[in-house]
Coordinates of C-alpha atoms and ligand atoms in Angstrom, one line a residue:
M22 CA 41.0 22.1 9.6
I23 CA 41.3 22.7 5.9
Q24 CA 39.1 20.5 3.7
D25 CA 41.9 18.2 2.5
E26 CA 43.0 17.5 6.0
I27 CA 39.4 16.6 7.1
I28 CA 39.2 14.2 4.1
A29 CA 42.7 12.7 4.8
Q30 CA 41.8 12.1 8.5
A31 CA 38.4 10.6 7.6
D32 CA 40.4 8.1 5.4
R33 CA 42.7 7.4 8.3
Y34 CA 40.3 7.0 11.2
L35 CA 36.8 6.2 10.0
M36 CA 35.5 2.8 9.0
R37 CA 35.1 2.8 5.2
T38 CA 31.3 2.4 5.1
Y39 CA 30.5 5.4 3.0
G40 CA 31.5 6.4 -0.5
R41 CA 31.8 10.1 0.2
F42 CA 32.2 13.1 -2.1
P43 CA 35.4 15.1 -1.5
L44 CA 33.6 17.8 0.4
A45 CA 33.5 18.6 4.1
L46 CA 30.3 20.6 4.8
V47 CA 30.8 23.1 7.6
R48 CA 27.8 25.5 7.6
G49 CA 24.2 25.7 6.4
E50 CA 21.5 28.2 6.1
G51 CA 18.1 27.6 4.5
A52 CA 18.6 25.8 1.2
Y53 CA 22.3 26.4 1.1
V54 CA 25.4 24.7 2.5
W55 CA 29.1 25.7 2.5
D56 CA 32.1 23.5 2.4
A57 CA 35.3 24.0 4.3
A58 CA 36.9 25.7 1.3
G59 CA 34.2 28.4 1.4
N60 CA 32.2 27.2 -1.7
R61 CA 28.4 27.5 -1.5
Y62 CA 26.0 24.9 -2.8
L63 CA 22.3 24.8 -3.3
D64 CA 21.3 21.7 -1.4
F65 CA 18.9 19.4 -3.2
V66 CA 19.9 16.4 -1.0
S67 CA 18.8 17.9 2.4
G68 CA 20.8 15.4 4.4
L69 CA 18.7 12.7 2.6
A70 CA 15.3 14.2 3.4
V71 CA 16.3 15.1 7.0
N72 CA 16.7 18.8 6.6
A73 CA 13.2 19.4 5.5
L74 CA 13.2 22.9 7.0
G75 CA 16.5 23.7 5.4
H76 CA 19.6 24.2 7.5
C77 CA 19.5 25.8 10.9
H78 CA 15.9 26.8 10.8
P79 CA 15.5 29.5 13.5
R80 CA 12.6 27.7 15.3
V81 CA 14.6 24.5 15.6
V82 CA 17.8 26.3 16.6
E83 CA 16.0 28.2 19.3
A84 CA 14.2 25.1 20.6
V85 CA 17.4 23.1 20.8
H86 CA 19.2 26.0 22.4
A87 CA 16.5 26.4 25.1
Q88 CA 16.1 22.7 25.8
A89 CA 19.9 22.1 26.0
G90 CA 20.2 24.6 28.8
Q91 CA 17.3 23.0 30.7
L92 CA 17.5 19.2 30.4
I93 CA 19.2 17.2 27.7
H94 CA 18.5 13.7 28.8
C95 CA 16.9 11.8 31.7
S96 CA 15.8 8.4 30.4
N97 CA 12.3 6.9 30.0
L98 CA 12.3 5.9 33.7
Y99 CA 10.6 9.3 34.1
H100 CA 7.9 11.3 32.3
I101 CA 9.2 13.8 29.7
E102 CA 7.1 16.9 28.9
P103 CA 8.4 17.5 25.3
Q104 CA 7.9 13.8 24.5
V105 CA 4.3 13.9 25.6
R106 CA 3.7 17.2 23.7
L107 CA 5.3 15.7 20.5
A108 CA 3.3 12.5 20.8
R109 CA 0.1 14.4 21.2
L110 CA 0.9 16.6 18.2
L111 CA 1.5 13.5 16.0
V112 CA -1.6 11.7 17.2
E113 CA -3.8 14.7 16.7
N114 CA -2.5 15.1 13.2
S115 CA -2.6 11.5 12.1
V116 CA -5.1 8.7 12.0
L117 CA -3.1 6.8 14.7
D118 CA -3.4 6.7 18.4
R119 CA -0.1 6.0 20.2
V120 CA 3.6 6.7 19.6
F121 CA 6.9 5.0 20.6
F122 CA 10.0 7.2 20.1
C123 CA 13.4 5.9 19.0
N124 CA 16.4 7.4 17.2
S125 CA 16.4 6.5 13.6
G126 CA 14.4 5.1 10.7
A127 CA 15.8 1.6 11.0
E128 CA 14.8 1.6 14.7
A129 CA 11.3 2.8 13.8
V130 CA 11.0 -0.1 11.3
E131 CA 12.4 -2.5 13.9
A132 CA 9.8 -1.4 16.4
A133 CA 7.1 -1.8 13.7
I134 CA 8.2 -5.3 13.0
K135 CA 8.3 -6.3 16.7
L136 CA 4.9 -4.7 17.3
A137 CA 3.3 -6.5 14.3
R138 CA 4.7 -9.8 15.5
K139 CA 3.6 -9.3 19.1
W140 CA 0.1 -8.3 18.0
A141 CA -0.3 -11.2 15.6
K142 CA 1.0 -13.8 18.1
K143 CA -1.5 -12.5 20.7
R144 CA -4.4 -12.5 18.3
Y145 CA -3.7 -15.5 16.1
G146 CA -1.1 -17.7 17.9
P147 CA 2.6 -18.3 17.5
E148 CA 2.6 -19.3 13.8
R149 CA 1.8 -15.8 12.5
Y150 CA 4.9 -13.8 12.1
Q151 CA 5.7 -13.3 8.4
I152 CA 5.9 -9.8 7.0
I153 CA 5.6 -9.3 3.2
T154 CA 7.6 -6.4 1.8
A155 CA 8.3 -5.1 -1.7
L156 CA 11.2 -5.7 -4.1
Q157 CA 13.3 -2.4 -4.5
S158 CA 12.1 -1.3 -1.0
F159 CA 14.4 0.2 1.6
H160 CA 13.8 -0.1 5.3
G161 CA 17.2 0.6 7.0
R162 CA 20.3 -1.2 8.0
T163 CA 19.7 -3.2 11.2
L164 CA 19.6 -7.0 10.6
A165 CA 15.8 -7.1 10.6
A166 CA 15.6 -3.9 8.5
I167 CA 18.0 -5.2 5.8
T168 CA 16.0 -8.4 5.8
A169 CA 12.8 -6.4 5.3
T170 CA 14.5 -4.5 2.5
G171 CA 13.8 -6.2 -0.8
Q172 CA 17.2 -5.7 -2.3
P173 CA 19.9 -8.4 -2.0
K174 CA 22.8 -5.9 -2.3
Y175 CA 22.0 -4.7 1.3
Q176 CA 21.9 -8.3 2.7
R177 CA 24.9 -9.9 1.0
G178 CA 27.6 -10.9 3.5
F179 CA 25.4 -10.5 6.6
E180 CA 23.7 -13.9 6.6
P181 CA 22.1 -15.6 8.4
L182 CA 19.2 -13.2 8.1
P183 CA 16.3 -13.4 10.5
P184 CA 13.5 -15.5 9.1
G185 CA 9.9 -14.3 8.5
F186 CA 10.1 -12.1 5.5
R187 CA 8.9 -12.5 1.9
Y188 CA 9.1 -10.2 -1.1
V189 CA 6.8 -9.3 -3.9
P190 CA 7.1 -6.9 -6.9
F191 CA 5.9 -3.4 -6.0
N192 CA 2.6 -2.1 -7.5
D193 CA 1.5 -5.7 -8.3
L194 CA -1.6 -6.5 -6.2
E195 CA -2.1 -10.0 -7.6
A196 CA 1.5 -11.0 -6.6
L197 CA 0.8 -9.7 -3.1
R198 CA -2.5 -11.6 -2.9
D199 CA -0.8 -14.8 -4.0
A200 CA 2.0 -14.3 -1.5
V201 CA -0.2 -14.1 1.6
G202 CA 0.0 -17.4 3.5
E203 CA -0.9 -19.0 6.8
S204 CA 2.0 -17.4 8.6
T205 CA 1.6 -13.8 7.2
C206 CA 0.8 -11.2 9.8
A207 CA 1.6 -7.9 8.0
V208 CA 2.4 -6.1 4.8
M209 CA 5.0 -3.3 4.9
L210 CA 5.4 -0.8 2.1
E211 CA 6.7 2.7 1.4
P212 CA 4.1 4.9 -0.4
V213 CA 7.0 6.1 -2.5
Q214 CA 10.1 3.9 -2.7
G215 CA 12.8 6.5 -2.1
E216 CA 16.1 4.7 -2.0
G217 CA 14.8 2.1 -4.5
G218 CA 14.5 4.6 -7.3
V219 CA 11.6 7.0 -6.5
N220 CA 8.9 4.6 -7.4
V221 CA 5.4 5.9 -6.6
A222 CA 2.7 3.5 -5.5
D223 CA -0.3 3.5 -7.8
S224 CA -3.4 4.7 -6.2
D225 CA -5.3 1.5 -7.0
Y226 CA -2.5 -0.5 -5.6
L227 CA -2.3 1.0 -2.2
R228 CA -6.1 1.0 -1.9
G229 CA -6.2 -2.6 -3.0
V230 CA -3.5 -3.5 -0.4
R231 CA -5.6 -1.9 2.3
V232 CA -8.6 -3.9 1.3
L233 CA -6.6 -7.1 1.1
C234 CA -5.1 -6.6 4.5
D235 CA -8.6 -6.0 5.9
E236 CA -10.0 -9.2 4.2
R237 CA -7.1 -11.3 5.5
G238 CA -6.8 -9.8 8.9
L239 CA -3.3 -8.4 8.2
L240 CA -1.7 -5.3 9.5
L241 CA -0.7 -2.6 7.0
I242 CA 2.6 -1.0 8.0
L243 CA 3.6 2.1 6.1
D244 CA 7.2 3.1 6.2
E245 CA 6.9 6.8 5.9
V246 CA 10.4 7.5 7.2
Q247 CA 11.2 9.3 3.9
T248 CA 7.8 10.3 2.6
G249 CA 6.2 11.5 5.9
L250 CA 6.1 14.9 7.5
G251 CA 5.3 17.1 4.5
R252 CA 7.8 15.7 1.9
T253 CA 5.1 14.8 -0.6
G254 CA 3.0 18.0 -0.1
R255 CA 0.7 16.3 2.5
F256 CA 1.6 15.7 6.1
F257 CA 1.7 12.0 5.4
A258 CA 2.0 10.5 1.9
H259 CA -0.8 8.0 2.6
E260 CA -3.2 11.0 2.7
H261 CA -2.9 11.2 -1.1
Y262 CA -4.3 7.7 -1.3
G263 CA -7.2 8.1 1.1
I264 CA -6.1 5.0 3.1
E265 CA -5.1 4.5 6.8
P266 CA -2.2 2.4 8.0
D267 CA -2.3 0.3 11.2
I268 CA 1.3 1.1 12.0
M269 CA 3.6 3.8 10.6
A270 CA 7.3 4.4 10.8
L271 CA 8.7 8.0 10.8
A272 CA 12.2 9.5 11.2
K273 CA 14.3 11.6 8.8
A274 CA 12.5 15.0 8.8
L275 CA 11.0 14.5 12.3
G276 CA 13.7 16.3 14.3
G277 CA 14.5 19.1 11.8
G278 CA 18.0 17.6 11.6
F279 CA 18.2 16.2 15.1
P280 CA 18.2 12.3 15.2
I281 CA 14.8 11.0 16.2
G282 CA 12.4 8.3 14.9
A283 CA 8.9 7.2 15.8
V284 CA 6.5 4.4 15.3
L285 CA 2.8 5.1 15.5
A286 CA -0.1 2.6 15.7
R287 CA -3.8 2.2 16.1
E288 CA -5.0 1.8 19.7
E289 CA -5.8 -1.9 19.4
V290 CA -2.4 -2.6 17.8
A291 CA -0.4 -0.5 20.1
G292 CA -2.0 -2.4 23.0
A293 CA 0.1 -5.5 22.0
F294 CA 3.1 -3.7 23.6
T295 CA 3.1 -4.0 27.4
P296 CA 5.7 -2.6 29.9
G297 CA 9.1 -4.2 29.3
D298 CA 8.3 -5.3 25.7
H299 CA 10.3 -2.6 23.9
A300 CA 12.6 0.3 25.0
S301 CA 15.3 2.7 23.9
T302 CA 17.6 4.5 26.2
F303 CA 17.9 7.6 24.1
G304 CA 14.4 7.3 22.5
G305 CA 12.3 10.4 22.9
N306 CA 14.8 12.2 25.0
P307 CA 14.0 15.9 25.9
L308 CA 16.4 17.5 23.5
A309 CA 15.3 15.3 20.5
C310 CA 11.7 15.9 21.3
A311 CA 12.1 19.7 21.7
A312 CA 13.7 19.8 18.3
A313 CA 11.0 17.7 16.7
L314 CA 8.2 19.6 18.4
A315 CA 9.6 22.8 16.7
A316 CA 10.0 21.1 13.4
V317 CA 6.6 19.5 13.3
Q318 CA 4.9 22.7 14.5
T319 CA 6.6 24.5 11.6
I320 CA 5.5 21.9 9.0
L321 CA 1.9 22.0 10.3
A322 CA 1.7 25.8 10.4
D323 CA -0.8 27.5 8.1
G324 CA 0.2 27.6 4.5
F325 CA 3.4 25.5 4.8
L326 CA 2.1 22.3 3.0
E327 CA 0.3 24.4 0.4
Q328 CA 3.6 26.1 -0.4
V329 CA 5.4 22.7 -0.7
H330 CA 2.6 21.6 -3.1
R331 CA 3.0 24.8 -5.2
V332 CA 6.8 24.7 -5.4
A333 CA 6.7 21.0 -6.2
G334 CA 4.4 21.7 -9.1
H335 CA 6.7 24.4 -10.3
F336 CA 9.7 22.0 -10.0
R337 CA 7.9 19.3 -12.0
S338 CA 7.0 21.7 -14.8
R339 CA 10.5 23.0 -15.0
L340 CA 11.8 19.4 -15.2
A341 CA 9.3 18.6 -17.9
E342 CA 10.8 21.5 -19.9
L343 CA 14.2 20.0 -19.4
Q344 CA 12.9 16.6 -20.6
D345 CA 11.8 18.2 -23.9
R346 CA 15.3 19.8 -24.3
F347 CA 17.3 16.7 -23.2
P348 CA 16.1 13.4 -24.6
V349 CA 18.5 11.7 -22.2
I350 CA 15.8 12.2 -19.5
R351 CA 13.6 9.2 -20.0
E352 CA 11.1 9.9 -17.2
V353 CA 10.5 12.3 -14.4
R354 CA 8.5 10.9 -11.5
G355 CA 7.8 11.4 -7.8
L356 CA 5.4 12.9 -5.3
G357 CA 5.7 16.5 -4.0
L358 CA 9.3 17.3 -3.3
L359 CA 10.6 13.7 -3.6
V360 CA 11.5 13.7 -7.3
G361 CA 13.4 11.3 -9.5
A362 CA 14.6 11.7 -13.1
E363 CA 15.5 8.5 -14.8
L364 CA 18.2 8.8 -17.5
D365 CA 18.5 6.8 -20.7
A366 CA 22.2 6.3 -20.2
P367 CA 24.4 5.5 -17.1
V368 CA 25.6 9.1 -16.8
G369 CA 23.9 9.9 -13.5
K370 CA 27.1 10.1 -11.5
A371 CA 28.7 12.3 -14.2
V372 CA 25.8 14.6 -14.2
L373 CA 25.8 14.8 -10.4
E374 CA 29.5 15.7 -10.6
R375 CA 28.9 18.4 -13.1
C376 CA 26.1 19.8 -10.9
R377 CA 28.4 19.9 -7.9
E378 CA 31.1 21.8 -9.9
R379 CA 28.4 24.4 -10.6
G380 CA 27.2 24.7 -7.1
L381 CA 24.2 22.2 -6.8
L382 CA 24.1 19.1 -4.7
I383 CA 21.9 16.3 -5.9
N384 CA 21.7 12.5 -5.3
C385 CA 22.0 9.6 -7.7
I386 CA 20.5 6.1 -7.3
G387 CA 22.5 3.5 -9.2
D388 CA 23.9 4.9 -12.5
S389 CA 20.9 6.4 -14.0
I390 CA 18.4 7.8 -11.6
L391 CA 18.8 11.4 -10.3
R392 CA 17.0 12.1 -7.1
F393 CA 16.1 15.5 -5.9
I394 CA 15.1 16.0 -2.3
P395 CA 15.2 19.8 -1.7
P396 CA 14.3 21.2 1.7
L397 CA 10.6 21.8 1.9
I398 CA 11.3 25.6 2.5
V399 CA 12.8 25.8 -1.0
T400 CA 11.5 28.7 -3.1
E401 CA 10.6 28.9 -6.8
T402 CA 13.6 31.1 -7.4
E403 CA 15.9 28.5 -5.8
V404 CA 14.2 25.7 -7.9
D405 CA 14.8 27.8 -11.0
A406 CA 18.5 28.2 -10.0
A407 CA 18.8 24.4 -9.5
V408 CA 17.1 23.6 -12.8
N409 CA 19.4 26.0 -14.7
I410 CA 22.5 24.4 -13.2
L411 CA 21.1 20.9 -14.1
A412 CA 20.5 22.1 -17.6
A413 CA 24.1 23.4 -17.9
A414 CA 25.3 20.1 -16.5
L415 CA 23.2 18.0 -19.0
A416 CA 24.4 20.3 -21.8
A417 CA 28.0 19.8 -20.8
E418 CA 27.6 16.1 -20.4
S419 CA 26.0 15.7 -23.9
E420 CA 28.8 17.7 -25.4
G421 CA 31.3 15.6 -23.4
K422 CA 33.2 18.5 -21.8
S423 CA 33.4 20.0 -18.4
Ligands
PLP516 C1 16.2 6.3 5.3 C2 15.1 5.2 5.4 C3 15.1 4.3 6.5 C4 16.3 4.1 7.4 O1 16.5 5.3 8.2 P1 17.8 5.4 9.1 O2 17.5 6.6 9.9 O3 18.9 5.5 8.2 O4 17.9 4.2 9.9 C5 14.1 3.4 6.5 N1 13.0 3.5 5.7 C6 13.0 4.4 4.7 C7 11.8 4.4 3.8 C8 14.0 5.3 4.5 O5 14.0 6.1 3.5

């Protein structure tokens, strides 16, 4: 199909849940994607942090190919070797002890919520169920996950929402301390709020939250769906802070592009789930786990995270140069290759459009925050190319021409 036909049929047959750009992407390789009209783009969106290894990474392609010819699905009524191997790899490279596999970030969050409630009821009784989350957070789109999400725009129209959630301003330890009550069982946070505007947790804050949770007997759930698996230059973002979660949600980058999510927990917490408590038909199926095993092994290979850290440093210094040239850039922030640039004017979408015309895909949060989520395999040369396009887009925007 030609691009216009794909777009027309999307409009005819799909539910209108997405505001899509007028592009149909048909092929990807490394940090580049091609649309159906044959145009090439440098991809600084990476399928929203999913394509951490770029597009069609050879190790992931080979693993999917091999597993697809052997066993695609069999259900969790049986033992699954790739699932066991993936669980072991995650446990051996984290501070947590057991894994439950699902298919998305929202499902991982949902499992984390259920596990925290189950644990708290067993330990403290039926009145302990409340989970405190942050304003501007994002935890996914199921009913429980939008309720956990501290942004009314995701909740409006879907009431009644499940009870048992409370919100506090991010990076405000005193507000959290004041919010903890009789019914609180857990605190759930993102180390960097991705969808909420690339807001990085202060180091004192996350450490303080850990101490507070210990003092009050609360679980600390970290939603590392976006920040986990190398995105910030460490395997998990919480490693930057020197703290350990009790429960952690993962998804996005886990499968190298293939849908898979996971929730991990400490032994004692994981023990709250007993057979029959939670399940997923597709969760941890052989094909998803084979893809994820290849992806995680690649991220954990020698030198990979050092390279992410180095390229991230280069990207930040190039953006700092742009900030000197273009006063419209108010602030550049982020951790590793999860980077935001807040603009002084609501021109984010216009700048994004100008980048796209010049062959660079970026993301925009609201009207004024540009978000850059390049694949972790991006090179300094590709970063330079992206920054040059961004500079041209900003120059054109400030001159008001295309
Ligand atoms: C994307 C995201 C989710 C939801 O993931 P889905 O796979 O879309 O359900 C949850 N939490 C965070 C922090 C995310 O970035």
